[in-house]
Coordinates of C-alpha atoms in Angstrom, one line a residue:
Chain A
X151 CA 128.3 209.1 149.8
X152 CA 127.7 212.1 147.5
X153 CA 124.9 214.5 148.4
X154 CA 122.9 213.5 145.4
X155 CA 123.2 209.8 146.1
X156 CA 122.0 210.5 149.6
X157 CA 119.1 212.4 148.2
X158 CA 118.2 209.7 145.6
X159 CA 118.4 207.0 148.3
X160 CA 116.0 208.9 150.5
X161 CA 113.6 209.6 147.6
X162 CA 113.5 205.9 146.7
X163 CA 113.1 204.9 150.4
X164 CA 110.1 207.3 150.9
X165 CA 108.8 206.9 147.4
X166 CA 108.3 210.6 147.6
X167 CA 109.9 213.0 145.1
X168 CA 108.8 215.8 147.4
X169 CA 110.4 218.5 149.5
X170 CA 108.5 220.6 152.1
X171 CA 109.4 224.3 152.0
X172 CA 109.8 225.7 155.5
X173 CA 109.0 229.3 154.7
X174 CA 107.1 230.4 157.8
X175 CA 105.5 233.8 157.5
X176 CA 104.1 234.9 160.8
X177 CA 100.6 234.9 159.4
X178 CA 100.9 231.1 158.6
X179 CA 101.5 230.4 162.3
X180 CA 98.4 229.5 164.3
X181 CA 97.2 232.2 166.6
X182 CA 97.5 229.9 169.7
X183 CA 101.2 229.6 169.2
X184 CA 101.8 233.3 168.6
X185 CA 99.6 234.4 171.5
X186 CA 101.2 231.9 173.9
X187 CA 104.7 232.9 173.0
X188 CA 103.9 236.7 173.0
X189 CA 102.3 236.3 176.4
X190 CA 105.5 234.7 177.7
X191 CA 108.1 236.9 176.0
X192 CA 106.3 240.1 174.8
X193 CA 106.0 241.2 171.2
X194 CA 109.7 240.8 170.6
X195 CA 111.9 239.6 167.8
X196 CA 113.0 236.7 170.1
X197 CA 109.3 235.8 170.6
X198 CA 108.6 235.9 166.9
X199 CA 111.6 233.7 166.2
X200 CA 110.5 231.3 169.0
X201 CA 107.0 231.1 167.4
X202 CA 108.6 230.2 164.1
X203 CA 110.7 227.5 165.8
X204 CA 107.8 225.9 167.6
X205 CA 105.8 226.0 164.4
X206 CA 108.6 224.4 162.5
X207 CA 109.1 221.7 165.1
X208 CA 105.5 220.7 164.8
X209 CA 105.7 220.5 161.0
X210 CA 108.9 218.5 161.0
X211 CA 107.7 216.1 163.6
X212 CA 104.5 215.5 161.6
X213 CA 106.1 214.9 158.2
X214 CA 109.7 213.7 158.6
X215 CA 108.9 210.0 158.0
X216 CA 107.1 210.8 154.8
X217 CA 109.6 212.8 152.8
X218 CA 113.3 212.9 151.9
X219 CA 114.0 216.6 152.4
X220 CA 113.0 220.0 153.7
X221 CA 113.8 223.4 152.2
X222 CA 114.0 226.2 154.7
X223 CA 113.8 229.6 152.9
X224 CA 116.4 231.8 154.7
X225 CA 114.7 235.1 153.9
X226 CA 111.7 234.2 156.1
X227 CA 114.2 233.9 159.0
X228 CA 116.5 236.8 158.0
X229 CA 113.5 239.1 158.3
X230 CA 113.6 238.6 162.1
X231 CA 117.3 239.5 162.1
X232 CA 119.8 237.6 164.3
X233 CA 117.0 235.9 166.3
X234 CA 115.4 234.6 163.1
X235 CA 118.8 233.3 161.8
X236 CA 119.4 231.4 165.0
X237 CA 116.1 229.6 164.3
X238 CA 117.1 229.0 160.7
X239 CA 120.2 227.3 162.0
X240 CA 118.3 225.3 164.7
X241 CA 115.7 224.3 162.0
X242 CA 118.4 222.9 159.7
X243 CA 120.0 221.0 162.6
X244 CA 116.7 219.6 163.8
X245 CA 115.7 218.5 160.4
X246 CA 119.0 216.7 159.9
X247 CA 118.7 215.0 163.3
X248 CA 115.3 213.7 162.1
X249 CA 117.1 212.2 159.1
X250 CA 116.0 214.8 156.6
X251 CA 118.2 216.2 153.9
X252 CA 118.3 220.0 154.2
X253 CA 118.2 222.2 151.1
X254 CA 119.1 225.7 152.2
X255 CA 117.1 228.0 150.0
X256 CA 119.6 230.9 150.2
X257 CA 120.1 232.0 146.6
X258 CA 123.6 233.3 147.4
X259 CA 126.1 234.3 144.7
X260 CA 128.9 236.8 144.2
X261 CA 132.4 237.2 142.7
X262 CA 134.8 234.3 143.5
X263 CA 136.4 235.3 146.7
X264 CA 133.0 236.3 148.2
X265 CA 131.2 233.2 146.9
X266 CA 133.9 231.2 148.7
X267 CA 132.8 232.8 152.0
X268 CA 129.1 232.0 151.2
X269 CA 130.0 228.4 150.4
X270 CA 131.8 228.1 153.8
X271 CA 128.8 229.7 155.6
X272 CA 126.2 227.4 154.1
X273 CA 128.0 224.1 153.1
X274 CA 131.4 224.1 154.6
X275 CA 133.5 224.8 157.7
X276 CA 135.3 228.0 158.7
X277 CA 138.9 227.9 159.9
X278 CA 139.5 229.9 163.1
X279 CA 143.2 229.5 164.1
X280 CA 143.8 225.7 164.4
X281 CA 140.0 224.9 164.6
X282 CA 137.3 224.3 162.1
X283 CA 133.6 225.0 162.6
X284 CA 130.5 224.1 160.6
X285 CA 128.0 227.0 160.4
X286 CA 124.6 226.7 158.9
X287 CA 125.6 223.2 157.5
X288 CA 123.0 222.6 154.9
X289 CA 123.3 219.6 152.6
X290 CA 122.4 221.6 149.4
X291 CA 122.2 225.3 148.8
X292 CA 120.4 227.3 146.1
X293 CA 122.7 229.6 144.1
X294 CA 122.2 232.3 141.5
X295 CA 124.2 232.0 138.2
X296 CA 124.4 235.6 137.1
X297 CA 128.1 235.9 137.9
X298 CA 129.1 233.0 135.7
X299 CA 131.7 230.3 136.3
X300 CA 134.1 232.1 138.7
X301 CA 131.1 232.9 141.0
X302 CA 130.1 229.2 141.0
X303 CA 133.5 227.6 141.2
X304 CA 134.1 228.1 145.0
X305 CA 130.7 226.5 145.7
X306 CA 131.8 223.5 143.5
X307 CA 135.0 223.2 145.4
X308 CA 133.3 223.1 148.8
X309 CA 130.7 220.6 147.4
X310 CA 133.5 218.3 146.3
X311 CA 135.3 218.6 149.7
X312 CA 132.3 218.3 151.9
X313 CA 130.1 216.0 149.8
X314 CA 127.4 218.7 149.5
X315 CA 125.4 219.9 146.6
X316 CA 123.8 222.9 144.9
X317 CA 120.6 223.8 143.0
X318 CA 121.4 226.6 140.6
X319 CA 118.7 228.9 139.3
X320 CA 117.9 228.1 135.7
X321 CA 114.3 229.1 135.1
X322 CA 112.5 230.5 138.1
X323 CA 108.8 230.1 138.9
X324 CA 107.8 233.7 139.2
X325 CA 105.6 235.5 136.6
X326 CA 108.3 237.9 135.4
X327 CA 111.1 235.3 135.3
X328 CA 111.1 235.6 131.5
X329 CA 112.1 239.2 131.5
X330 CA 115.8 238.2 131.3
X331 CA 115.8 234.4 131.5
X332 CA 113.8 233.9 128.3
X333 CA 115.7 236.4 126.2
X334 CA 116.9 234.7 122.9
X335 CA 120.6 234.3 122.5
X336 CA 121.4 233.0 119.0
X337 CA 117.8 231.9 118.8
X338 CA 117.8 230.1 122.1
X339 CA 116.5 231.3 125.5
X340 CA 119.1 232.3 128.0
X341 CA 117.8 229.7 130.5
X342 CA 118.9 227.0 128.1
X343 CA 122.4 228.3 128.0
X344 CA 122.4 228.5 131.8
X345 CA 121.0 224.9 132.0
X346 CA 123.8 223.7 129.7
X347 CA 126.3 225.4 131.9
X348 CA 124.8 223.9 135.0
X349 CA 125.1 220.4 133.4
X350 CA 128.8 221.2 132.6
X351 CA 129.5 222.5 136.1
X352 CA 127.8 219.3 137.4
X353 CA 130.4 217.0 135.7
X354 CA 132.8 217.9 138.6
X355 CA 130.4 216.6 141.3
X356 CA 129.0 213.3 139.9
X357 CA 127.2 210.7 142.0
X358 CA 126.2 207.3 140.7
X359 CA 123.7 208.5 138.1
X360 CA 123.1 212.1 138.8
X361 CA 125.2 215.1 139.7
X362 CA 125.2 216.8 143.1
X363 CA 124.9 220.1 141.2
X364 CA 121.2 220.4 140.4
X365 CA 119.0 223.1 138.8
X366 CA 116.0 225.1 139.8
X367 CA 113.2 225.0 137.2
X368 CA 109.8 226.4 138.2
X369 CA 106.7 224.2 138.0
X370 CA 104.9 227.1 136.3
X371 CA 106.7 226.6 133.0
X372 CA 106.2 223.0 132.1
X373 CA 107.1 223.2 128.4
X374 CA 110.4 224.8 129.3
X375 CA 110.9 222.1 132.0
X376 CA 110.5 219.4 129.3
X377 CA 113.2 220.9 127.2
X378 CA 115.5 221.5 130.1
X379 CA 115.0 217.9 131.3
X380 CA 116.5 216.7 128.0
X381 CA 119.3 219.3 127.9
X382 CA 120.5 218.3 131.4
X383 CA 120.0 214.5 131.6
X384 CA 122.1 214.0 134.7
X385 CA 121.0 217.2 136.5
X386 CA 118.5 216.8 139.4
X387 CA 115.8 219.4 139.1
X388 CA 114.3 221.2 142.1
X389 CA 110.8 222.3 141.1
X390 CA 109.2 225.1 143.1
X391 CA 105.8 226.5 142.2
X392 CA 103.6 223.4 142.7
X393 CA 100.3 224.1 144.4
X394 CA 100.0 227.6 145.8
X395 CA 101.9 229.1 142.8
X396 CA 99.8 227.1 140.3
X397 CA 101.9 224.2 139.1
X398 CA 100.0 220.9 138.7
X399 CA 101.2 217.3 138.9
X400 CA 100.4 216.3 135.3
X401 CA 102.5 219.3 134.2
X402 CA 105.5 218.0 136.2
X403 CA 105.9 214.5 134.8
X404 CA 108.3 215.7 132.1
X405 CA 110.7 217.2 134.7
X406 CA 111.4 213.5 135.6
X407 CA 113.5 211.0 133.6
X408 CA 112.1 207.6 132.6
X409 CA 113.8 206.1 135.7
X410 CA 111.2 208.0 137.8
X411 CA 114.0 210.1 139.2
X412 CA 115.6 213.4 138.3
X413 CA 113.2 215.8 139.9
X414 CA 112.0 216.8 143.4
X415 CA 109.0 219.0 143.8
X416 CA 108.7 221.6 146.5
X417 CA 105.6 222.8 148.2
X418 CA 105.8 225.4 151.0
X419 CA 102.5 227.3 151.7
X420 CA 100.4 224.4 150.4
X421 CA 101.8 222.2 153.1
X422 CA 102.7 224.3 156.1
X423 CA 99.6 226.5 155.9
X424 CA 97.3 223.7 154.7
X425 CA 95.1 224.2 157.7
X426 CA 94.2 227.6 156.3
X427 CA 92.7 226.2 153.1
X428 CA 89.2 224.9 152.7
X429 CA 90.4 221.4 151.9
X430 CA 92.1 220.9 155.2
X431 CA 90.1 223.4 157.3
X432 CA 88.6 220.6 159.4
X433 CA 91.9 220.0 161.1
X434 CA 91.6 223.4 162.7
X435 CA 94.4 225.6 164.1
X436 CA 95.3 223.1 166.7
X437 CA 95.7 220.5 164.0
X438 CA 98.0 222.5 161.7
X439 CA 100.7 219.8 161.8
X440 CA 98.3 217.0 161.1
X441 CA 96.9 219.1 158.3
X442 CA 100.4 219.4 156.9
X443 CA 100.9 215.7 157.1
X444 CA 97.7 215.0 155.2
X445 CA 98.6 217.6 152.6
X446 CA 102.0 215.8 152.2
X447 CA 100.3 212.4 151.8
X448 CA 98.0 213.9 149.2
X449 CA 100.8 215.7 147.4
X450 CA 102.8 212.5 147.1
X451 CA 99.8 210.6 145.8
X452 CA 99.1 213.3 143.3
X453 CA 102.6 213.4 141.9
X454 CA 103.1 209.6 142.0
X455 CA 99.7 209.2 140.3
X456 CA 100.7 211.5 137.5
X457 CA 104.1 209.7 137.1
X458 CA 102.3 206.2 137.1
X459 CA 100.0 207.5 134.3
X460 CA 103.0 208.5 132.2
X461 CA 105.8 205.9 132.8
Chain B
X79 CA 115.5 263.2 152.2
X80 CA 115.7 260.3 149.7
X81 CA 118.6 257.8 150.2
X82 CA 120.3 259.0 147.0
X83 CA 120.1 262.7 148.0
X84 CA 121.7 261.8 151.3
X85 CA 124.4 260.0 149.4
X86 CA 125.0 262.9 147.0
X87 CA 125.1 265.4 149.8
X88 CA 127.7 263.4 151.6
X89 CA 129.7 262.9 148.4
X90 CA 129.7 266.6 147.8
X91 CA 130.6 267.4 151.4
X92 CA 133.6 265.0 151.5
X93 CA 134.5 265.6 147.8
X94 CA 135.0 261.9 147.7
X95 CA 133.1 259.7 145.3
X96 CA 134.5 256.7 147.2
X97 CA 133.2 253.9 149.4
X98 CA 135.3 251.7 151.6
X99 CA 134.4 248.0 151.4
X100 CA 134.4 246.3 154.8
X101 CA 135.1 242.8 153.7
X102 CA 137.3 241.5 156.5
X103 CA 138.9 238.1 155.7
X104 CA 140.6 236.8 158.9
X105 CA 143.9 237.0 157.1
X106 CA 143.5 240.8 156.6
X107 CA 143.3 241.3 160.3
X108 CA 146.7 242.0 162.0
X109 CA 148.1 239.2 164.0
X110 CA 148.2 241.2 167.2
X111 CA 144.4 241.7 167.1
X112 CA 143.7 238.0 166.5
X113 CA 146.2 236.7 169.0
X114 CA 145.0 239.0 171.7
X115 CA 141.3 238.0 171.1
X116 CA 142.1 234.3 170.7
X117 CA 144.1 234.4 174.0
X118 CA 141.1 235.9 175.8
X119 CA 138.4 233.8 174.2
X120 CA 140.0 230.8 172.6
X121 CA 139.9 229.9 168.9
X122 CA 136.1 230.2 168.8
X123 CA 133.6 231.7 166.3
X124 CA 132.9 234.4 168.9
X125 CA 136.5 235.3 169.0
X126 CA 136.8 235.4 165.3
X127 CA 133.8 237.7 165.1
X128 CA 135.2 239.9 167.9
X129 CA 138.5 240.2 166.0
X130 CA 136.5 241.3 162.9
X131 CA 134.6 243.8 165.0
X132 CA 137.7 245.4 166.6
X133 CA 139.4 245.5 163.2
X134 CA 136.3 247.2 161.6
X135 CA 136.1 249.8 164.5
X136 CA 139.7 250.7 163.9
X137 CA 139.1 251.2 160.1
X138 CA 135.9 253.2 160.6
X139 CA 137.4 255.4 163.2
X140 CA 140.3 256.1 160.9
X141 CA 138.4 256.9 157.7
X142 CA 134.8 258.1 158.6
X143 CA 135.5 261.8 158.2
X144 CA 137.0 261.3 154.7
X145 CA 134.3 259.3 152.9
X146 CA 130.5 259.3 152.4
X147 CA 129.8 255.6 152.8
X148 CA 131.0 252.1 153.7
X149 CA 130.0 248.8 152.1
X150 CA 130.1 245.8 154.4
X151 CA 130.1 242.6 152.4
X152 CA 127.7 240.3 154.4
X153 CA 129.3 237.0 153.1
X154 CA 132.5 237.8 155.1
X155 CA 130.4 237.9 158.3
X156 CA 128.0 235.1 157.3
X157 CA 131.0 232.8 157.1
X158 CA 131.3 233.0 160.9
X159 CA 127.6 232.1 161.3
X160 CA 125.4 233.9 163.9
X161 CA 128.4 235.5 165.7
X162 CA 129.6 236.9 162.4
X163 CA 126.2 238.3 161.5
X164 CA 125.9 240.0 164.9
X165 CA 129.1 241.8 164.0
X166 CA 127.7 242.7 160.5
X167 CA 124.8 244.3 162.3
X168 CA 127.0 246.1 164.8
X169 CA 129.2 247.3 162.0
X170 CA 126.3 248.8 160.1
X171 CA 125.0 250.5 163.2
X172 CA 128.4 251.8 164.2
X173 CA 129.1 253.2 160.7
X174 CA 125.7 255.0 160.8
X175 CA 126.5 256.4 164.2
X176 CA 129.6 257.9 162.7
X177 CA 127.5 259.6 160.0
X178 CA 128.4 257.1 157.2
X179 CA 125.9 255.8 154.7
X180 CA 125.8 252.0 154.8
X181 CA 125.6 250.1 151.5
X182 CA 124.8 246.5 152.6
X183 CA 126.5 244.3 150.0
X184 CA 124.1 241.4 150.3
X185 CA 123.2 240.5 146.7
X186 CA 119.8 239.2 147.8
X187 CA 116.9 238.3 145.4
X188 CA 114.1 235.9 145.0
X189 CA 110.5 235.6 143.9
X190 CA 108.2 238.4 145.1
X191 CA 107.0 237.2 148.5
X192 CA 110.5 236.1 149.4
X193 CA 112.1 239.3 148.2
X194 CA 109.7 241.2 150.4
X195 CA 111.2 239.3 153.4
X196 CA 114.7 240.2 152.3
X197 CA 113.7 243.8 151.8
X198 CA 112.3 243.9 155.3
X199 CA 115.5 242.3 156.7
X200 CA 117.9 244.7 155.1
X201 CA 116.1 247.9 154.5
X202 CA 112.8 247.8 156.4
X203 CA 111.1 247.0 159.7
X204 CA 109.4 243.7 160.6
X205 CA 106.0 243.7 162.2
X206 CA 105.7 241.6 165.4
X207 CA 102.2 241.9 166.8
X208 CA 101.7 245.6 167.3
X209 CA 105.4 246.4 167.2
X210 CA 107.8 247.2 164.5
X211 CA 111.6 246.5 164.6
X212 CA 114.4 247.5 162.2
X213 CA 116.8 244.6 161.5
X214 CA 120.1 245.1 159.7
X215 CA 118.9 248.6 158.7
X216 CA 121.2 249.4 155.8
X217 CA 120.7 252.5 153.7
X218 CA 121.2 250.8 150.4
X219 CA 121.3 247.1 149.6
X220 CA 122.8 245.3 146.5
X221 CA 120.3 243.1 144.7
X222 CA 120.5 240.5 141.8
X223 CA 118.2 241.1 138.8
X224 CA 117.8 237.5 137.5
X225 CA 114.2 237.2 138.7
X226 CA 113.0 240.2 136.8
X227 CA 110.5 242.9 137.9
X228 CA 108.4 241.0 140.4
X229 CA 111.5 240.0 142.3
X230 CA 112.6 243.6 142.5
X231 CA 109.2 245.3 143.2
X232 CA 109.1 244.5 146.9
X233 CA 112.5 246.1 147.3
X234 CA 111.2 249.2 145.5
X235 CA 108.2 249.3 147.8
X236 CA 110.3 249.3 150.9
X237 CA 112.7 251.9 149.4
X238 CA 109.8 254.2 148.8
X239 CA 108.4 253.7 152.3
X240 CA 111.6 253.9 154.2
X241 CA 113.6 256.2 152.0
X242 CA 116.2 253.6 151.3
X243 CA 117.9 252.6 148.1
X244 CA 119.3 249.7 146.0
X245 CA 122.3 249.0 143.7
X246 CA 121.2 246.3 141.3
X247 CA 123.8 244.2 139.5
X248 CA 124.1 245.1 135.9
X249 CA 127.7 244.2 134.9
X250 CA 129.8 242.6 137.6
X251 CA 133.5 243.0 138.0
X252 CA 134.6 239.4 137.9
X253 CA 136.4 237.8 135.0
X254 CA 133.6 235.4 133.9
X255 CA 130.8 238.0 134.3
X256 CA 130.4 238.0 130.5
X257 CA 129.4 234.4 130.4
X258 CA 125.7 235.3 130.7
X259 CA 125.7 239.1 131.1
X260 CA 127.4 239.8 127.7
X261 CA 125.2 237.5 125.7
X262 CA 123.7 239.3 122.7
X263 CA 120.0 239.7 122.7
X264 CA 118.8 241.3 119.4
X265 CA 122.3 242.4 118.9
X266 CA 122.7 244.0 122.3
X267 CA 124.4 242.6 125.4
X268 CA 122.1 241.4 128.1
X269 CA 123.6 243.8 130.7
X270 CA 122.3 246.7 128.6
X271 CA 118.8 245.4 128.8
X272 CA 119.3 245.0 132.5
X273 CA 120.6 248.5 132.7
X274 CA 117.6 249.9 130.9
X275 CA 115.3 248.0 133.2
X276 CA 117.2 249.4 136.3
X277 CA 116.7 252.9 134.9
X278 CA 113.0 252.2 134.5
X279 CA 112.6 250.7 138.0
X280 CA 114.5 253.8 139.3
X281 CA 111.8 256.1 138.0
X282 CA 109.7 255.1 141.0
X283 CA 112.3 256.3 143.5
X284 CA 113.6 259.6 142.2
X285 CA 115.6 262.0 144.3
X286 CA 116.5 265.5 143.1
X287 CA 118.7 264.5 140.1
X288 CA 119.3 260.8 140.6
X289 CA 117.3 257.8 141.5
X290 CA 117.7 255.9 144.8
X291 CA 117.8 252.8 142.6
X292 CA 121.4 252.5 141.4
X293 CA 123.4 250.0 139.4
X294 CA 126.5 247.9 140.0
X295 CA 129.0 248.1 137.1
X296 CA 132.5 246.7 137.5
X297 CA 135.6 249.0 137.2
X298 CA 137.1 246.2 135.2
X299 CA 134.9 246.8 132.1
X300 CA 135.4 250.5 131.4
X301 CA 134.1 250.5 127.8
X302 CA 130.9 248.9 129.0
X303 CA 130.7 251.4 131.9
X304 CA 130.8 254.2 129.3
X305 CA 127.9 252.9 127.4
X306 CA 125.9 252.1 130.5
X307 CA 126.5 255.6 131.9
X308 CA 124.7 257.0 128.8
X309 CA 121.9 254.4 128.9
X310 CA 121.0 255.2 132.5
X311 CA 121.7 258.9 133.0
X312 CA 119.9 259.2 136.3
X313 CA 121.2 256.0 137.8
X314 CA 124.0 256.2 140.3
X315 CA 126.7 253.6 139.6
X316 CA 128.4 251.7 142.3
X317 CA 131.8 250.7 140.9
X318 CA 133.6 247.7 142.4
X319 CA 136.9 246.4 141.1
X320 CA 139.1 249.5 141.6
X321 CA 142.6 248.7 142.9
X322 CA 143.1 245.1 143.9
X323 CA 140.8 243.8 141.1
X324 CA 142.7 245.9 138.5
X325 CA 140.4 248.9 137.8
X326 CA 142.3 252.2 137.3
X327 CA 141.2 255.8 138.0
X328 CA 141.5 257.0 134.4
X329 CA 139.3 254.1 133.3
X330 CA 136.6 255.2 135.7
X331 CA 136.0 258.8 134.6
X332 CA 133.3 257.7 132.1
X333 CA 131.3 256.1 134.9
X334 CA 130.6 259.7 136.0
X335 CA 128.4 262.4 134.5
X336 CA 129.6 265.8 133.5
X337 CA 128.3 267.1 136.9
X338 CA 131.1 265.1 138.5
X339 CA 128.4 262.9 140.1
X340 CA 126.7 259.7 139.1
X341 CA 129.3 257.2 140.4
X342 CA 130.8 256.0 143.6
X343 CA 133.9 253.8 143.5
X344 CA 134.5 251.0 146.0
X345 CA 137.8 249.7 147.2
X346 CA 137.9 246.9 149.9
X347 CA 141.1 245.0 150.1
X348 CA 143.2 247.9 148.8
X349 CA 142.1 250.0 151.8
X350 CA 141.5 247.7 154.7
X351 CA 144.5 245.5 154.0
X352 CA 146.6 248.4 152.7
X353 CA 149.3 247.8 155.4
X354 CA 150.0 244.4 153.8
X355 CA 151.1 246.1 150.5
X356 CA 154.5 247.4 149.7
X357 CA 153.3 250.9 149.3
X358 CA 151.9 251.2 152.9
X359 CA 154.2 248.6 154.6
X360 CA 155.9 251.3 156.6
X361 CA 152.8 251.7 158.7
X362 CA 153.3 248.2 160.1
X363 CA 150.6 245.9 161.6
X364 CA 150.0 248.3 164.5
X365 CA 149.3 251.1 162.0
X366 CA 146.8 249.2 159.9
X367 CA 144.1 251.8 160.4
X368 CA 146.5 254.7 159.6
X369 CA 147.6 252.8 156.5
X370 CA 143.9 252.5 155.6
X371 CA 143.4 256.3 156.1
X372 CA 146.4 257.1 153.9
X373 CA 145.2 254.7 151.2
X374 CA 141.8 256.4 151.3
X375 CA 143.5 259.8 150.9
X376 CA 145.5 258.5 148.0
X377 CA 142.4 256.9 146.3
X378 CA 140.4 260.1 146.6
X379 CA 143.3 262.1 145.0
X380 CA 143.7 259.5 142.3
X381 CA 140.0 259.5 141.3
X382 CA 139.5 263.3 141.7
X383 CA 142.7 263.8 139.7
X384 CA 141.5 261.7 136.8
X385 CA 138.1 263.5 137.0
X386 CA 139.8 266.9 136.9
X387 CA 141.8 265.9 133.9
X388 CA 138.6 265.0 132.0
X389 CA 135.9 267.5 133.0

């Protein structure tokens, strides 16, 4: 089955167009985990990585049955060097074991020959002599479009071969994303041209109704999301920026198609650090994973409620 | 000393505005290295990474006294997973031990909080309890501008704190780079707007005559390089695409300022796999490092010759 059909099947099964971002900053991790691990292993990179790993396991165990997918943000692991990247890999593998689809938020891109190496690293298998090895083995990876078609092509090739997928940046959720992305080209913003191109690239990786080549469009720009939805009817949209970054459920309904599909909304901090917010403070530090579960339940209800009001 | 002043000092000392790209594909590595390592360790990821490491050591030992800097391309290491990334880190450290400046070709970028983690990983130090650890510890990193200012700002902050630098993608060397980068915005190509923004970002990280915030402009677009040179007078330009990708020395003189500075030209395949080309075939597989040295000598002469003809 294509990557997108697996994702759509999971979304339908869980009735949750939701992905949990596993972006563990050390200050999201409850003190009791850090102090226990530091006591055992010292204030080392290995200990920091172990704390992240224990934290992630707790989150995944608490939410895996509610959601179709997780999105580990590799930068949060890379900042602990090799030890952190080992935990990124373990987290991807553990999530897959639990039946979750893994969207590797890696934002890689380069010229063709180099993109081919990134595609192998994140979605494919590397050839060593007569043997082949999977590496980080994500189901989808996020990719930056700045290089144009020949920087994307090697990713498309691996997606076809391995039945994997991409989410390509179109309009990002951050405040200054408009600096280049909104610039008008023949009267139309650049992100629309990128979106059209993503739709075209996606034709090479079609599943049943959608393409395995998706787009990233931030929740913080709902009017633009509405336009992009229509421009790329068969493109799945990964929507970051809900919750902590300010995106609201009623703003997100137009990222979906009338079939109730076509978008998957990410929340990271709002879920994994829910116990730190007033709303979920009663769970306490010990209950961080239960707080995350409740935050997921509430997020699904919030988004499905907004969708029910509209369609 | 700022990162850019260190680089300029090195360039003047070696009289070589040249950087060697350490982008080792397995098929660039001589058979005798691979077969020896595979015999010892099997056809494993660890063996592949070890072959890359031995190959790199040979190259670095052969060229370190001729050049100011090396540019390891992280994708080529990431494709061997954790074992490959360990060798990326070892290669950066070894090159620095040998007195070389390390330009980490990592093309990272994201929204602000995530860029901060990448900046820590590649240029800074991570805080673990009361301790701080450097990670990949490059001197410069390459960065993608698609997110705009708030995606770049955390990198600038770390550059100021740690006296490190960036090379931000402006006009990339690949054939389809024009697809988005050349789009006209108010009659001017997008890459010019990006270039102006890079110059502005660079004002926060000035060295003596140049900024530690440089730009990537491909050798394959010399007319655009000429324009960008004038638009960003204090921006150092990292120029990929010489040699194997088709860029020629006489095309590159306008990437330099009249002081003979302002640009550093990269060659990867053309140096590290020189022994595979007709011109250096006489060195043989055993002489791959000597072939690389000769190719560096010839590249320096080629570029300095073209510069002497012009200025």
